[in-house]
Short mmCIF file of C-alpha atoms in Angstrom, two decimals:
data_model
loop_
_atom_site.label_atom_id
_atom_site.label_comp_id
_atom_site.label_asym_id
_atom_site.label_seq_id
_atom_site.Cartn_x
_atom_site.Cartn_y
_atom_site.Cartn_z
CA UNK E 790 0.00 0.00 0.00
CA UNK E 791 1.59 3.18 -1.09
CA UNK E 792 2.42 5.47 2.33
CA UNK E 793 1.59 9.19 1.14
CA UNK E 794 -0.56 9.94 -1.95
CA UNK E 795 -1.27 12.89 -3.59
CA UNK E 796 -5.11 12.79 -5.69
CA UNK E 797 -7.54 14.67 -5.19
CA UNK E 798 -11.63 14.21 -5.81
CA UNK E 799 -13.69 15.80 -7.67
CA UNK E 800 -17.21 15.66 -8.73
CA UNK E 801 -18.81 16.57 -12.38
CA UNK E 802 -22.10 16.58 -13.67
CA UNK E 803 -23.75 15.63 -17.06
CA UNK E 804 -27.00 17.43 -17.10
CA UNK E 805 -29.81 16.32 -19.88
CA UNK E 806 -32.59 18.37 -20.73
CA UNK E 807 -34.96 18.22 -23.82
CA UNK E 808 -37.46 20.15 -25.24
CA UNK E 809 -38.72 19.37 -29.47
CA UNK E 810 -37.06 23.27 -30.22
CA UNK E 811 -33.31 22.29 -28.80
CA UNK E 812 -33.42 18.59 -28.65
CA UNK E 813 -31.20 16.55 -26.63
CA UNK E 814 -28.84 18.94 -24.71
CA UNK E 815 -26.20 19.28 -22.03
CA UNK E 816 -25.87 22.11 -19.48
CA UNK E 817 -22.38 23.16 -19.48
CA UNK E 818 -20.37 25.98 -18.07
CA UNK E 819 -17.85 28.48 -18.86
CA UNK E 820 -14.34 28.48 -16.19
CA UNK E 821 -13.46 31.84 -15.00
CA UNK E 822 -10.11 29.77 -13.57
CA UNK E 823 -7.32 28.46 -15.20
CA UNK E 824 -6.39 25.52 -16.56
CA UNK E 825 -8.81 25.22 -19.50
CA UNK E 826 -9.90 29.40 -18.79
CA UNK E 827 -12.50 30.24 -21.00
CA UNK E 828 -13.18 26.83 -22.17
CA UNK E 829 -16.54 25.08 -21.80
CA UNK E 830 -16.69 22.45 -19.38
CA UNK E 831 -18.75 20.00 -17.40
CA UNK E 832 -20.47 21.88 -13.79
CA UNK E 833 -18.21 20.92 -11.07
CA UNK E 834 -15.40 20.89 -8.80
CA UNK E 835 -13.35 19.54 -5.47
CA UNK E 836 -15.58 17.60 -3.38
CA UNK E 837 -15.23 19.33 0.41
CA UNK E 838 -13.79 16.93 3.60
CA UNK E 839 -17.00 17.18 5.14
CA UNK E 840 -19.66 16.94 2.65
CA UNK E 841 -21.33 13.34 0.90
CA UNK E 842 -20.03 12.97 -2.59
CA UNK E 843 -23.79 13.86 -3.73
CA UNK E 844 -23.71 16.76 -1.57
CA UNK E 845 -20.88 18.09 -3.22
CA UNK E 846 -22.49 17.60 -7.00
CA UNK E 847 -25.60 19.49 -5.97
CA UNK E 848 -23.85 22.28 -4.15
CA UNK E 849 -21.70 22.30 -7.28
CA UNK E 850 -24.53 22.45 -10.09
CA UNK E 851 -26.21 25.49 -7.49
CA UNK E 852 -23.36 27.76 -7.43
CA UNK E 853 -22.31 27.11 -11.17
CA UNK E 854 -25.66 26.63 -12.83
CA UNK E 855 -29.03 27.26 -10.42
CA UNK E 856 -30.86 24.83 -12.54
CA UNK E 857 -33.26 22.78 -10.44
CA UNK E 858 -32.60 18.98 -11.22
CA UNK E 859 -35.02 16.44 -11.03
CA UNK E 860 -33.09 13.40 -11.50
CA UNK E 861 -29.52 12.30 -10.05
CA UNK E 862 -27.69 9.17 -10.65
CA UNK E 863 -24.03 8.37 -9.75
CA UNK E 864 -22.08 7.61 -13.54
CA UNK E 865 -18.84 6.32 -13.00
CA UNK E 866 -15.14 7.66 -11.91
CA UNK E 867 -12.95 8.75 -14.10
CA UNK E 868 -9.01 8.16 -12.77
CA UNK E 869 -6.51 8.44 -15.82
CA UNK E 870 -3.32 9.88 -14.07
CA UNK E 871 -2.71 13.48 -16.71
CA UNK E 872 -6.45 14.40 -17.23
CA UNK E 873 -5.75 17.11 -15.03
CA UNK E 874 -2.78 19.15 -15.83
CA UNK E 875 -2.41 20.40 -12.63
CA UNK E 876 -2.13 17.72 -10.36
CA UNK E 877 -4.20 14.24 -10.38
CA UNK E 878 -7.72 14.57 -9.72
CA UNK E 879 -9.94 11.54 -10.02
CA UNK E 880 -13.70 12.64 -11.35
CA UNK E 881 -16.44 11.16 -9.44
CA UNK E 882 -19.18 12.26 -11.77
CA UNK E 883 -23.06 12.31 -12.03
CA UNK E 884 -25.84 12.36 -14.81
CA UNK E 885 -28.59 14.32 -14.44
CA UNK E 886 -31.79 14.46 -15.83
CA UNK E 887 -34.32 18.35 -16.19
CA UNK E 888 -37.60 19.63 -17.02
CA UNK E 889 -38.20 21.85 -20.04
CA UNK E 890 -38.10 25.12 -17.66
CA UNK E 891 -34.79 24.68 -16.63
CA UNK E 892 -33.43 25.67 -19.98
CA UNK E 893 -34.09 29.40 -18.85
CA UNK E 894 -30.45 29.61 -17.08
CA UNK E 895 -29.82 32.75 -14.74
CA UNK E 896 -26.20 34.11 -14.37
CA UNK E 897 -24.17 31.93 -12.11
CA UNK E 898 -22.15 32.99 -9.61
CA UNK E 899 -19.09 30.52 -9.47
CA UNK E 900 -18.72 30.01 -13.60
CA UNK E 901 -18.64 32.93 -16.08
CA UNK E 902 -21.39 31.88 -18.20
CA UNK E 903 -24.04 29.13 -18.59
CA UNK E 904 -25.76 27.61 -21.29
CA UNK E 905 -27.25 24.75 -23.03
CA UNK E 906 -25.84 23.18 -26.03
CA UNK E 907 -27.62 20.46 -28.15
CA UNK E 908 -25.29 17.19 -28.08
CA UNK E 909 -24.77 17.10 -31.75
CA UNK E 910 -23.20 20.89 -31.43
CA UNK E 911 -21.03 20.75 -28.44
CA UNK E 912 -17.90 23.19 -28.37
CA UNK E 913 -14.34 22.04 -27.95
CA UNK E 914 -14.74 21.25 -23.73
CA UNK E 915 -11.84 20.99 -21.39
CA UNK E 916 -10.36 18.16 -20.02
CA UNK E 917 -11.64 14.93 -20.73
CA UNK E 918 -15.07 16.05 -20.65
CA UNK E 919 -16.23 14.94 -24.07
CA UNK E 920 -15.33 11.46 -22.94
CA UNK E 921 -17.76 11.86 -20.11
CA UNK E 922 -20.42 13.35 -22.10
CA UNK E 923 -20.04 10.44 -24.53
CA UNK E 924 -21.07 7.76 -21.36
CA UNK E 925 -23.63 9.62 -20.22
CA UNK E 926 -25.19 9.13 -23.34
CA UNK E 927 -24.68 5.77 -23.47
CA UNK E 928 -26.08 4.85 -20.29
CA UNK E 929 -29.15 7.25 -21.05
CA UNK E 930 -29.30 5.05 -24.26
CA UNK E 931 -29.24 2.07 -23.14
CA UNK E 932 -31.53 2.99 -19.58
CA UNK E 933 -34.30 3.98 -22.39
CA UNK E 934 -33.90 0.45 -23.99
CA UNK E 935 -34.43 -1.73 -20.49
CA UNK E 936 -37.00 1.35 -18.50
CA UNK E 937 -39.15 3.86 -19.22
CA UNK E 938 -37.81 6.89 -19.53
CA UNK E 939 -38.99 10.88 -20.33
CA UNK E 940 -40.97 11.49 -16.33
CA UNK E 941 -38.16 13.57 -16.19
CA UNK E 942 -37.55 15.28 -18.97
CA UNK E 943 -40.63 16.07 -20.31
CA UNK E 944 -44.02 18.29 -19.43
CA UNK E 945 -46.74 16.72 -17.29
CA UNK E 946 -49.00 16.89 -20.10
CA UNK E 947 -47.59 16.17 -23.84
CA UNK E 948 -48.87 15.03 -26.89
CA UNK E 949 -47.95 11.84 -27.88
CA UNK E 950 -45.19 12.80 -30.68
CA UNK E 951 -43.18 14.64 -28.09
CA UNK E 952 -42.47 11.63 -26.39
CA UNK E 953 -41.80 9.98 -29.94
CA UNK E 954 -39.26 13.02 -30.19
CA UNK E 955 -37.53 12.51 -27.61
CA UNK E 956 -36.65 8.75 -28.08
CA UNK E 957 -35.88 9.64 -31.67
CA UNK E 958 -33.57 12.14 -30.33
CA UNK E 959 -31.64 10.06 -27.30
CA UNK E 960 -31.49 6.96 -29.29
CA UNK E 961 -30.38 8.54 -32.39
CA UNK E 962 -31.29 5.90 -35.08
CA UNK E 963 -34.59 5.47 -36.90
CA UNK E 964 -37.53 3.73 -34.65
CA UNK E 965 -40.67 1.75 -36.87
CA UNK E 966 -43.05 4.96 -36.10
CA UNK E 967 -45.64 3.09 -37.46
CA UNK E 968 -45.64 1.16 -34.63
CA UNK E 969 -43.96 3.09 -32.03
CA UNK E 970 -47.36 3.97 -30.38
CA UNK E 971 -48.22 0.62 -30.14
CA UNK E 972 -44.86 -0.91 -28.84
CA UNK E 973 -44.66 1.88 -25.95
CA UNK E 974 -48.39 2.13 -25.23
CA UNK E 975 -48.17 -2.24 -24.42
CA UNK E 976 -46.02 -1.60 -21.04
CA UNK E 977 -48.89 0.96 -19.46
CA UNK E 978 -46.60 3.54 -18.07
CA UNK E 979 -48.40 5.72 -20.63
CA UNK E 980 -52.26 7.45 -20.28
CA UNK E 981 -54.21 9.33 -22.55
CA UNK E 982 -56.35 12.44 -21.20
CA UNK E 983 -58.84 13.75 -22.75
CA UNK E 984 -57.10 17.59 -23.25
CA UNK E 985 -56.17 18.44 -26.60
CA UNK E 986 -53.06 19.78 -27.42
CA UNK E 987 -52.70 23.29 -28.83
CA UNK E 988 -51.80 23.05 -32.24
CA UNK E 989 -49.90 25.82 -34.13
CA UNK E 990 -50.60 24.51 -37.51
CA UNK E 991 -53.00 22.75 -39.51
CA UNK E 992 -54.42 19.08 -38.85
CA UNK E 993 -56.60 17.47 -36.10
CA UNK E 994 -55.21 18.29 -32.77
CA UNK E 995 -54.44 14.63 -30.70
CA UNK E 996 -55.06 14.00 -26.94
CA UNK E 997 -52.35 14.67 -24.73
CA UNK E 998 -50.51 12.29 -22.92
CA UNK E 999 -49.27 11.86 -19.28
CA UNK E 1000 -47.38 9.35 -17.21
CA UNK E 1001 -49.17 6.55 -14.99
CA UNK E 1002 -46.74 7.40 -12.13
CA UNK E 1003 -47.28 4.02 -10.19
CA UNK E 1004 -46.93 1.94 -13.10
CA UNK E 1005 -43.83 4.28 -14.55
CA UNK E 1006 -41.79 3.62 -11.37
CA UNK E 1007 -42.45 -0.16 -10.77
CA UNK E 1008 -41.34 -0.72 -14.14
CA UNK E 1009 -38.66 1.63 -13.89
CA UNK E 1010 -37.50 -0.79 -10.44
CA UNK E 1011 -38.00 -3.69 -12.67
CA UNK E 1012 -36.61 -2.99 -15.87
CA UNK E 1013 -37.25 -4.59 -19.24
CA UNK E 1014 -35.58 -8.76 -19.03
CA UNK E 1015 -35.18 -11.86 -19.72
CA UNK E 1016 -38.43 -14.32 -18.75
CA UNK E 1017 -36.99 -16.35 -15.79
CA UNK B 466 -14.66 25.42 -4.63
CA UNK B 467 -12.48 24.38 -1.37
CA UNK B 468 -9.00 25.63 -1.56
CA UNK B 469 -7.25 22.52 0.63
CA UNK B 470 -8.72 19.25 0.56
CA UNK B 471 -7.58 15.74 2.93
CA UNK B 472 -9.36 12.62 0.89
CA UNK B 473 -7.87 9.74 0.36
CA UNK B 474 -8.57 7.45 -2.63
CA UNK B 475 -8.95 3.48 -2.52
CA UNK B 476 -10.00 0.85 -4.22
CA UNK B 477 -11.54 -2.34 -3.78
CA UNK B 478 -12.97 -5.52 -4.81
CA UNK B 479 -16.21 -7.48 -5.26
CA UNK B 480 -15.20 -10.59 -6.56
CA UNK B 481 -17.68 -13.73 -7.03
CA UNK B 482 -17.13 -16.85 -7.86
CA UNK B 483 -19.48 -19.89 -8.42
CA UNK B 484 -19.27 -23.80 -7.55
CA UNK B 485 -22.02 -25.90 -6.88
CA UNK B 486 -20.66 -27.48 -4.14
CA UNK B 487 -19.78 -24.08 -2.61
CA UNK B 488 -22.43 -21.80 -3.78
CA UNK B 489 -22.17 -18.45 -4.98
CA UNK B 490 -18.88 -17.13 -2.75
CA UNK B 491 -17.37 -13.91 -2.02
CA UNK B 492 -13.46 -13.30 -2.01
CA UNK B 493 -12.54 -12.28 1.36
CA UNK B 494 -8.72 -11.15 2.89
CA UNK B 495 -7.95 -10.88 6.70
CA UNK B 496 -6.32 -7.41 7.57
CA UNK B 497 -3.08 -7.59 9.03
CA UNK B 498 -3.10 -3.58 9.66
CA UNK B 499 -5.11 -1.30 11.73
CA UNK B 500 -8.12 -0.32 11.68
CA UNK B 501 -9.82 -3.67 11.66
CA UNK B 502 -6.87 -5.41 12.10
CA UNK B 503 -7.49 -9.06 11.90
CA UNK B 504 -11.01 -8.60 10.47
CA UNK B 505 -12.19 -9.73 7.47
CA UNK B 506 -12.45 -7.38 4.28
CA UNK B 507 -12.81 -6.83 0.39
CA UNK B 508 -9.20 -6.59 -0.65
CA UNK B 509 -8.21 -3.46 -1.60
CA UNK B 510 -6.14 -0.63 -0.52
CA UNK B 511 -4.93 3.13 -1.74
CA UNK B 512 -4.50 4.18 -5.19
CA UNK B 513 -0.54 5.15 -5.81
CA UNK B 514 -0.25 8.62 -7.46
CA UNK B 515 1.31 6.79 -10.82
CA UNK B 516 -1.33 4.50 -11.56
CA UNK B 517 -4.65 3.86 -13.51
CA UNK B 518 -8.10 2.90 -11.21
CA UNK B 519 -7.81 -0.05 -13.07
CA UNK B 520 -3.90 -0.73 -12.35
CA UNK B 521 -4.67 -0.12 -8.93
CA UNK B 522 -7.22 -2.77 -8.58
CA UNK B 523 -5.22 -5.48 -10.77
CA UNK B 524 -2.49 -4.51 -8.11
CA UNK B 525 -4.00 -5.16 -5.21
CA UNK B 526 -5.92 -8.28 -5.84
CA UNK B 527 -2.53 -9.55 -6.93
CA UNK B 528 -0.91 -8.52 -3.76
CA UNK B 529 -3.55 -9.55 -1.58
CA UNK B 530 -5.17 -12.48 -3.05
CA UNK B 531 -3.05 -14.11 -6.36
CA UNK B 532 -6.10 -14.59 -7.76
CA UNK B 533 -6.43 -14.79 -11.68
CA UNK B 534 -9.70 -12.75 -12.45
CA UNK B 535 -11.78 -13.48 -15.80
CA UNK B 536 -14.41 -9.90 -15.62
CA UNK B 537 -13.49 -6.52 -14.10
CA UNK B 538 -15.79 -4.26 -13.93
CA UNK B 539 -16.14 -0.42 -12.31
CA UNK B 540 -19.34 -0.63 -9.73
CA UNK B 541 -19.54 2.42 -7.69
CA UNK B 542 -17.63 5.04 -5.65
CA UNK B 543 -18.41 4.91 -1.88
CA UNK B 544 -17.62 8.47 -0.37
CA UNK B 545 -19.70 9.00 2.93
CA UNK B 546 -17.55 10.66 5.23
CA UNK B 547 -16.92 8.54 8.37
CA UNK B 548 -16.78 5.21 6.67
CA UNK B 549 -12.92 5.04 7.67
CA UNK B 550 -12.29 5.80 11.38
CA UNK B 551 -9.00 7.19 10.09
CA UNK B 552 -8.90 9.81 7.60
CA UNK B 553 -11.81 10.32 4.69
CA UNK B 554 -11.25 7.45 2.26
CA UNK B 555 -13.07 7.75 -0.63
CA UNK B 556 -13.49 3.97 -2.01
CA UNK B 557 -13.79 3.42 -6.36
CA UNK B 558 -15.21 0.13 -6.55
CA UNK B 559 -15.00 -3.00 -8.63
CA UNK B 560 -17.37 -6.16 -9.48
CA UNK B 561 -15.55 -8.89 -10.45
CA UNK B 562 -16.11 -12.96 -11.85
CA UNK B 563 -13.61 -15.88 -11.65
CA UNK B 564 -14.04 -19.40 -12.67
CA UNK B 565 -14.00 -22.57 -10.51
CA UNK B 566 -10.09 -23.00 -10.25
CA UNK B 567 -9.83 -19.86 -8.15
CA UNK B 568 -11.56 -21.30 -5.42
CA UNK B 569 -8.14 -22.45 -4.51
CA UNK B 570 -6.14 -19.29 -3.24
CA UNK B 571 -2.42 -19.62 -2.04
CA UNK B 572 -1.41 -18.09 0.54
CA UNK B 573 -0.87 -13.96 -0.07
CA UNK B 574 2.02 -11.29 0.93
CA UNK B 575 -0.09 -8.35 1.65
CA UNK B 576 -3.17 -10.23 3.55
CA UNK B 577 -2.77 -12.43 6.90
CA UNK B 578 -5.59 -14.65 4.84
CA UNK B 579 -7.64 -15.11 1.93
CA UNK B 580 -10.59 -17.35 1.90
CA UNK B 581 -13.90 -17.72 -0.32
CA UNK B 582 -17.09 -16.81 2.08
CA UNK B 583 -20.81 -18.15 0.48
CA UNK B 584 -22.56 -15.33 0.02
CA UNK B 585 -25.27 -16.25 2.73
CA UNK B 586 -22.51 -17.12 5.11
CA UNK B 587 -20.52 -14.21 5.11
CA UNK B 588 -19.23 -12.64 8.33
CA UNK B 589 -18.53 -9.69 9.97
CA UNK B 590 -16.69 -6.82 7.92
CA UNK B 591 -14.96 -4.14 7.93
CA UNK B 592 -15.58 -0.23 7.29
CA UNK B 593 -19.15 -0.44 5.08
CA UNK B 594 -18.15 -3.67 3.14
CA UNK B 595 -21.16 -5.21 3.55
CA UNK B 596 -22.94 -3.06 1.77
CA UNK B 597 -20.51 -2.93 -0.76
CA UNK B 598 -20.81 -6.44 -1.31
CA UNK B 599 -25.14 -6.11 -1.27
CA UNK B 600 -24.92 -3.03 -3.73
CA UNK B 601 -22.52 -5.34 -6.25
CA UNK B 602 -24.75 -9.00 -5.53
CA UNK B 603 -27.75 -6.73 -6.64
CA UNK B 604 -25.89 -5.24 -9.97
CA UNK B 605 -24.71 -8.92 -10.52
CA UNK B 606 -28.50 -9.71 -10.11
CA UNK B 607 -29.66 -7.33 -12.44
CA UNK B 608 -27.04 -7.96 -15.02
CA UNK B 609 -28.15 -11.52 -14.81
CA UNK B 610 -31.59 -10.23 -16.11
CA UNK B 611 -31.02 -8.46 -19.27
CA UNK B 612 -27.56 -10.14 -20.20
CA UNK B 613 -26.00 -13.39 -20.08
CA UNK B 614 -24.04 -14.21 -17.13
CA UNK B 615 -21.63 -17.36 -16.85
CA UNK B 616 -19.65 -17.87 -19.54
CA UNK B 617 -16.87 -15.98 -16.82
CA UNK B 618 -18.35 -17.76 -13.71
CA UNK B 619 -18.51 -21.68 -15.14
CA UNK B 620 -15.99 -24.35 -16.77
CA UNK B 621 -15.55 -24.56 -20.52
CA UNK B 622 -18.18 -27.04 -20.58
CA UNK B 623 -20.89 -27.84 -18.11
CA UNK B 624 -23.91 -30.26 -17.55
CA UNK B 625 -27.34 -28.06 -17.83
CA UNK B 626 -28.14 -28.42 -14.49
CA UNK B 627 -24.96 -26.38 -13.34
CA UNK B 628 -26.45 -22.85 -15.69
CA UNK B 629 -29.68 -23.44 -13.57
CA UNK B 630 -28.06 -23.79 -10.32
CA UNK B 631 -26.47 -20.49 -10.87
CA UNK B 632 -29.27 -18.35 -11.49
CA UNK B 633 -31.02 -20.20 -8.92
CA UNK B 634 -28.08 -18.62 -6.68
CA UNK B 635 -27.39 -15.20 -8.01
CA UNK B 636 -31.26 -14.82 -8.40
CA UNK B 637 -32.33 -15.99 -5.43
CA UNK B 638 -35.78 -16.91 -5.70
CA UNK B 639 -37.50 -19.59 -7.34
CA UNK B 640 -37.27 -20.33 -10.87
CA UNK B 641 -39.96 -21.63 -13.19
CA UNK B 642 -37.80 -24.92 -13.59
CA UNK B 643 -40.37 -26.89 -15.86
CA UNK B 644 -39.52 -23.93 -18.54
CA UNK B 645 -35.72 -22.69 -17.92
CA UNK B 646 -34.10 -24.43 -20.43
CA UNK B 647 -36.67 -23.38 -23.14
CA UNK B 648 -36.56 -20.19 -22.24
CA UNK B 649 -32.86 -19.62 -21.51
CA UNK B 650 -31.58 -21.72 -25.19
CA UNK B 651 -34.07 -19.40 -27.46
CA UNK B 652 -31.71 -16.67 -27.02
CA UNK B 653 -29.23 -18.93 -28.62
CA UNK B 654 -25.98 -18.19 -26.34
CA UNK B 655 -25.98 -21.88 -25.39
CA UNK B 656 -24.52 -24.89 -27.48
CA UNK B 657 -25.35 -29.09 -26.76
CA UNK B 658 -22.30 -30.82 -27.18
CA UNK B 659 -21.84 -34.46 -27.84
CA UNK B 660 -19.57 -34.88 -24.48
CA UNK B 661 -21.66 -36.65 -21.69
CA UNK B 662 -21.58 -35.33 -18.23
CA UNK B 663 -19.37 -37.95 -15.71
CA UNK B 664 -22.33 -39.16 -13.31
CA UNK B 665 -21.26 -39.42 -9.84
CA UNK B 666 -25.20 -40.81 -8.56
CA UNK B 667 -27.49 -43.27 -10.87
CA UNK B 668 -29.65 -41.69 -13.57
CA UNK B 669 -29.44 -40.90 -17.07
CA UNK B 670 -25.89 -39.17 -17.98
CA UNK B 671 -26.83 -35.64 -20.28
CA UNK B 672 -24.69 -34.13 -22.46
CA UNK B 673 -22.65 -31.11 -21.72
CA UNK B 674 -23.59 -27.59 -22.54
CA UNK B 675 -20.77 -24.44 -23.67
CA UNK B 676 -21.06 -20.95 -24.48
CA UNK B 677 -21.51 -20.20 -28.23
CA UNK B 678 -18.93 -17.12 -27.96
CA UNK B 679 -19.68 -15.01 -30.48
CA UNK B 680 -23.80 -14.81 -29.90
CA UNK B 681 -22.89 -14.43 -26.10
CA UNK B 682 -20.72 -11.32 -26.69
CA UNK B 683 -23.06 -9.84 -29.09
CA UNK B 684 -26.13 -10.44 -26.56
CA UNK B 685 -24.09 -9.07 -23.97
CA UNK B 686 -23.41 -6.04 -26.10
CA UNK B 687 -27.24 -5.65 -26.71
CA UNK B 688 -28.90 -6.97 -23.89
CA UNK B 689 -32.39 -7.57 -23.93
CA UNK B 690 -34.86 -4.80 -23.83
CA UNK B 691 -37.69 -3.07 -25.56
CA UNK B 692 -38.83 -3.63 -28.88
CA UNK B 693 -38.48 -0.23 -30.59
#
């Protein structure tokens, strides 16, 4: 066992939000310290001795970004000795999931600016943080494949090709839309009011939709699997 | 963001392993240092400044146990403060699988033992271990439902009987026996040989079951989950 050691911990955050106008996007923040100055990064920073590791990630994403989150879920740690140029500091990080009102960002107070960029148009980011961003959306991938997912990230109320959006947008790939409606509507997480939704255009305005909360999170516990 | 910071960084390990005459079995070592000196533990210890998480794990289950493990895996970083009497020690942990033949350990340097513990039998641990060890048993669990498991855990070639015994114990609950094997060979990961299993009792010998490689990878990859 080595005798002194010389790491320190931090904590970053992925942030998803979505809404049909920006798509699939990531909360990110500008440094006001060097290294990396001026660059876009992931919300974040040391964890402190007396805080949990989750306190730390929401005290972080308050004083950097102000954005209320509505989902947290520990992501993995990133380790590499040199993805800090300063010294070696082992990211702890988070992904986080937000409601379509959290894309109105105030000014922070710990980060010069704060925005929301859609993942197909992120900036160059510092550190290794495009390597993080890129397993976030994996796991958010592959959660959508094995549980329902969009309670978070979407209006209480929505009509029914938001939610058809939205898996468009996380899975990136084609889905059989033809038979989308049918597929998701089998597993009952899903319920139809009887409010129409306010349509902009032309055509027949469709019911909107809302999430059978019971149902949502026993098969969110239970998960998609094999028959055993 | 706090200007000084005292963490420490560890790892440690999960490992299972499976027999059916010894169950499903955690890898245990006896400390020989304070705190909890001469309790048992997950074998592990502090990251050195030089060296990947990964490195660091492959290190110390090399000191501490010579065991040869088949599947590594990243489970989760442990970071409550107070869960080492000491100093803060922020623990990265890892899941991982062995076959049979590492059910017999040598003795180690860096441990004052190393035994295998059934996973119903273990005993008292140090630090939070415990629930270390339930957090990874219930990932293994879960992994067990929308991917194949074994192909790590079992011998080249095994009778039928030996797949069901093993997700009778990672499951832990019933299974619908009548219909196991018809459900469990439709996914295709599974291959009959022509080898009959050595009978110890009377009965009918049956022939010996492996892993078709290249469909268990790929199932792996894409696990089971919605149709979309």
């Amino acid at each position: 066992m080595p005798v002194a050691q010389n790491i320190k911990v931090a904590v970053d955050a992925v942030v998803f939000g979505y809404t049909s106008k920006e798509g699939l996007s990531v909360l990110l923040i500008k440094r006001n310290i060097e290294p990396f100055k001026n660059s876009w990064a992931l919300p974040g920073g040391l964890v402190a001795d007396h805080e949990s590791l989750e306190e730390a990630i929401q005290r972080e994403l308050r004083e950097e970004t102000g954005v209320n989150i509505t989902y947290l879920e520990q992501l993995y740690s990133f380790g590499q000795p040199g993805r800090d140029p300063r010294n070696r500091v082992i990211s702890i990080t988070y992904y986080g999931l937000v409601k379509p009102d959290a894309f109105v960002v105030e000014a922070a107070t710990d980060a010069s600016d704060v925005a929301w960029f859609n993942i197909k148009k992120l900036p160059a980011l510092a550190f290794d943080h495009t390597t993080i961003i890129s397993v976030a959306r994996e796991r958010l991938k592959s959660k959508m494949l094995y549980q329902p997912v969009g309670f978070e990230l979407l209006e209480e109320k929505f009509p029914f090709s938001e939610l058809e959006k939205l898996y468009l947008a996380v899975l990136d790939r084609p889905i059989d839309r033809r038979n989308f409606k049918k597929k998701i509507t089998k597993y009952g997480f899903l319920e139809e009011t009887t409010e129409k939704q306010a349509l902009e255009g032309a055509g027949r305005p469709g019911n909107l939709f809302r999430f059978n909360e019971e149902k949502y999170y026993q098969l969110q516990k239970e998960g998609i699997s094999f028959e055993i």
